[in-house]
Amino acid sequence: MNIIPLFVIIPLFSAFFISLTGRLFKKGFIDAISGVSCFLLLALSFYGLNALNHSANQAMVYKVGGWMPPFGICMVLDGLAGFMLITVNLVAFFVCIFSINYMEKYTDKPKFYTLFLLMVTGMNGLIISGDLFNLYVFLEVASIASYALVAFGTEAEELEASFKYAIMGSVASGFIFIGIAFLYGFTSTLNMADMSRILGASPSSWLVPFVSVLFLMGFGLKAALVPFHAWLPDAHPSAPASISAMLSGVLIKALGVYAMVRIFFNIIGISAGYLSALMFLGALSMIVAVILALSQWDLKRLLAYHSISQVGYVFLGIGLGTPLGILGGLFHLFNHSVFKSLLFLNSGAIDYSTGTRDLREMSGLKEKMPVTAGTSLIASMSIAGIPPFNGFFSKLIIIFACIQKGFYGYALAAALGSILTLASFMKVQKYAFLDELKEKYRNIKEVPPAMKFSMVCLAAICVLGGILLLPSFKFFLSGAAGVLLEGKEYAGIVLGAAAKP
Amino acid sequence: MSDNPNTGLPAGKAGMSLIVKTITRLTIGLILLFGIYIVMHGHLSPGGGFAGGVIIALSFIHIMLAFGKDIAAAKISRGLASNLESIGALMFLVIALLGFLGGSFFLNVLAKGRPFKLFSAGTIPLSNIAIGLKVGVGLFAIFLALVILEGAKRK
């Protein structure tokens, strides 16, 4: 049996099953259902990429309802989709394990799991979809679940952040929707491959720039690029820590970066002007957000600003448009989702034990919480780009790619951003973990084992991330970069793969 | 004034005036029936699960506006609404999964029947009923939650 629809079926079924029966069973059973479904998704994404790697085609196409593309909806698993699925489901699995203990302090665990799994459904569906409108529907599923999750604590501050996020998210969805409507009006099809083919066969001089701007605004808002970033530093810290890890770790990448590059590179085709806009916005986010982060005292808010800055690196790399740049950008996307979710889980662990997020309140926690301190040190060094952690390699590739293409200014900006990141994480380490332990924290304990397990596993990936560049693992990244580099040949590949039985 | 036969409460105690209540009592049945009609004929005429579900929800919201939230919540409680909503979603997924009997997700495996007859188009009317259930109780639950929150704020 073909595995592709299972990426949507499993989390959707678990979500509503938990919502229906959550109150009837013991809590352990619900934890088990969501844990098992996240594990299955992770296993399936590895299996899917492996199957793709061994198949003769460059893409696997699943025809929903047996309808032949361009009619009906199809699901496409290619190198980029496989790469994103692994990233999303890896983070989702560890976050799910972390939530088993962490979410005890909130009241309604079944509702949390329902919304969490719906968000995973949305992201998986968006990544796997081969139909532009279906992509939009899944984007909304993931967004609406995340609006609710940001407000999960139902305090005034959280509700305000969620409201702001919902408004900005709806504006973004509106732009994206109008863009899709124009594309549909011009091409009379919603299948992404077919749309790409028609746009290639009969180009339009006004349509492409117009929808490009709409999509840049829409997905730029979802990805929190700098002029569109104002909602993120409120929304991400307000959510429970495990959800902040999902939002910063994978949601902005799946909804923002992935959807944007998929549409631009594979459907409407890229132009030099568009790429330079992407690079400029990326570099701007990189510098502006990191400067804003330097002065923050709320740990989660500081991390949220760094998410904006690190997404800037991803856009800078992808915007270069060269094979090396795209590889670096995607590698940084993967690395950032690992270390940023780890950092948010660390902040959640500190919050769990001490009950504070303010850096000035903490001090000397290393003594009482060695696992949190150790993993946080690893993640901080990864995000700052210290060798041999994974963040170093991806930033190095991006800087090399800038120099290779002659953009010395952007290379310098990337290096500067990295130094400022290091400065801000030295502040985190000093205030949170070093110095004397405060008297009121004499009796705190290290977090429970499930939370430790997630943090240690993610830290191990940070340390070992560099091996993805070795030739035997290279297909993971180069397959994904290859999809973007193939550009509008995507149409032929997908329609060709669909024509085979 | 005599006691209201449907509620047991003295007429006029909760909700709107007697005129509104009487008109509501006459029309809600028709509104509900119209919603069910739209859901059932989703595969034949404009409308379908979503539009019909909205109309079904409106009939219950109508009761809430005219008679107050307690009477409406007695017909469908919040817990029941939330359970029915999950059942609607699971029903839709199960209908989609039925397609695997024929080898593909969402495949229309049932007999298609003759076009433009009520019992035709295989799984499409069943999907419409599932969507109608989900949208109907979902919208009602949202409205109920808003009313309860507003009431809690006033206290």
XYZ file of C-alpha atoms in Angstrom, chain A residues 18-26 30 107-111, chain B residues 82-83:
17
model
C -8.464 11.952 21.438
C -10.996 14.772 21.330
C -13.855 12.249 21.423
C -12.548 9.805 24.012
C -10.002 11.892 25.926
C -12.148 12.146 29.030
C -12.959 8.440 29.169
C -9.434 7.072 29.435
C -6.591 7.603 31.848
C -3.799 9.608 25.663
C -5.562 21.598 32.813
C -6.893 20.211 29.584
C -4.413 17.745 28.134
C -6.764 16.035 25.606
C -7.563 19.419 24.010
C -18.148 18.734 21.160
C -18.553 14.944 20.962
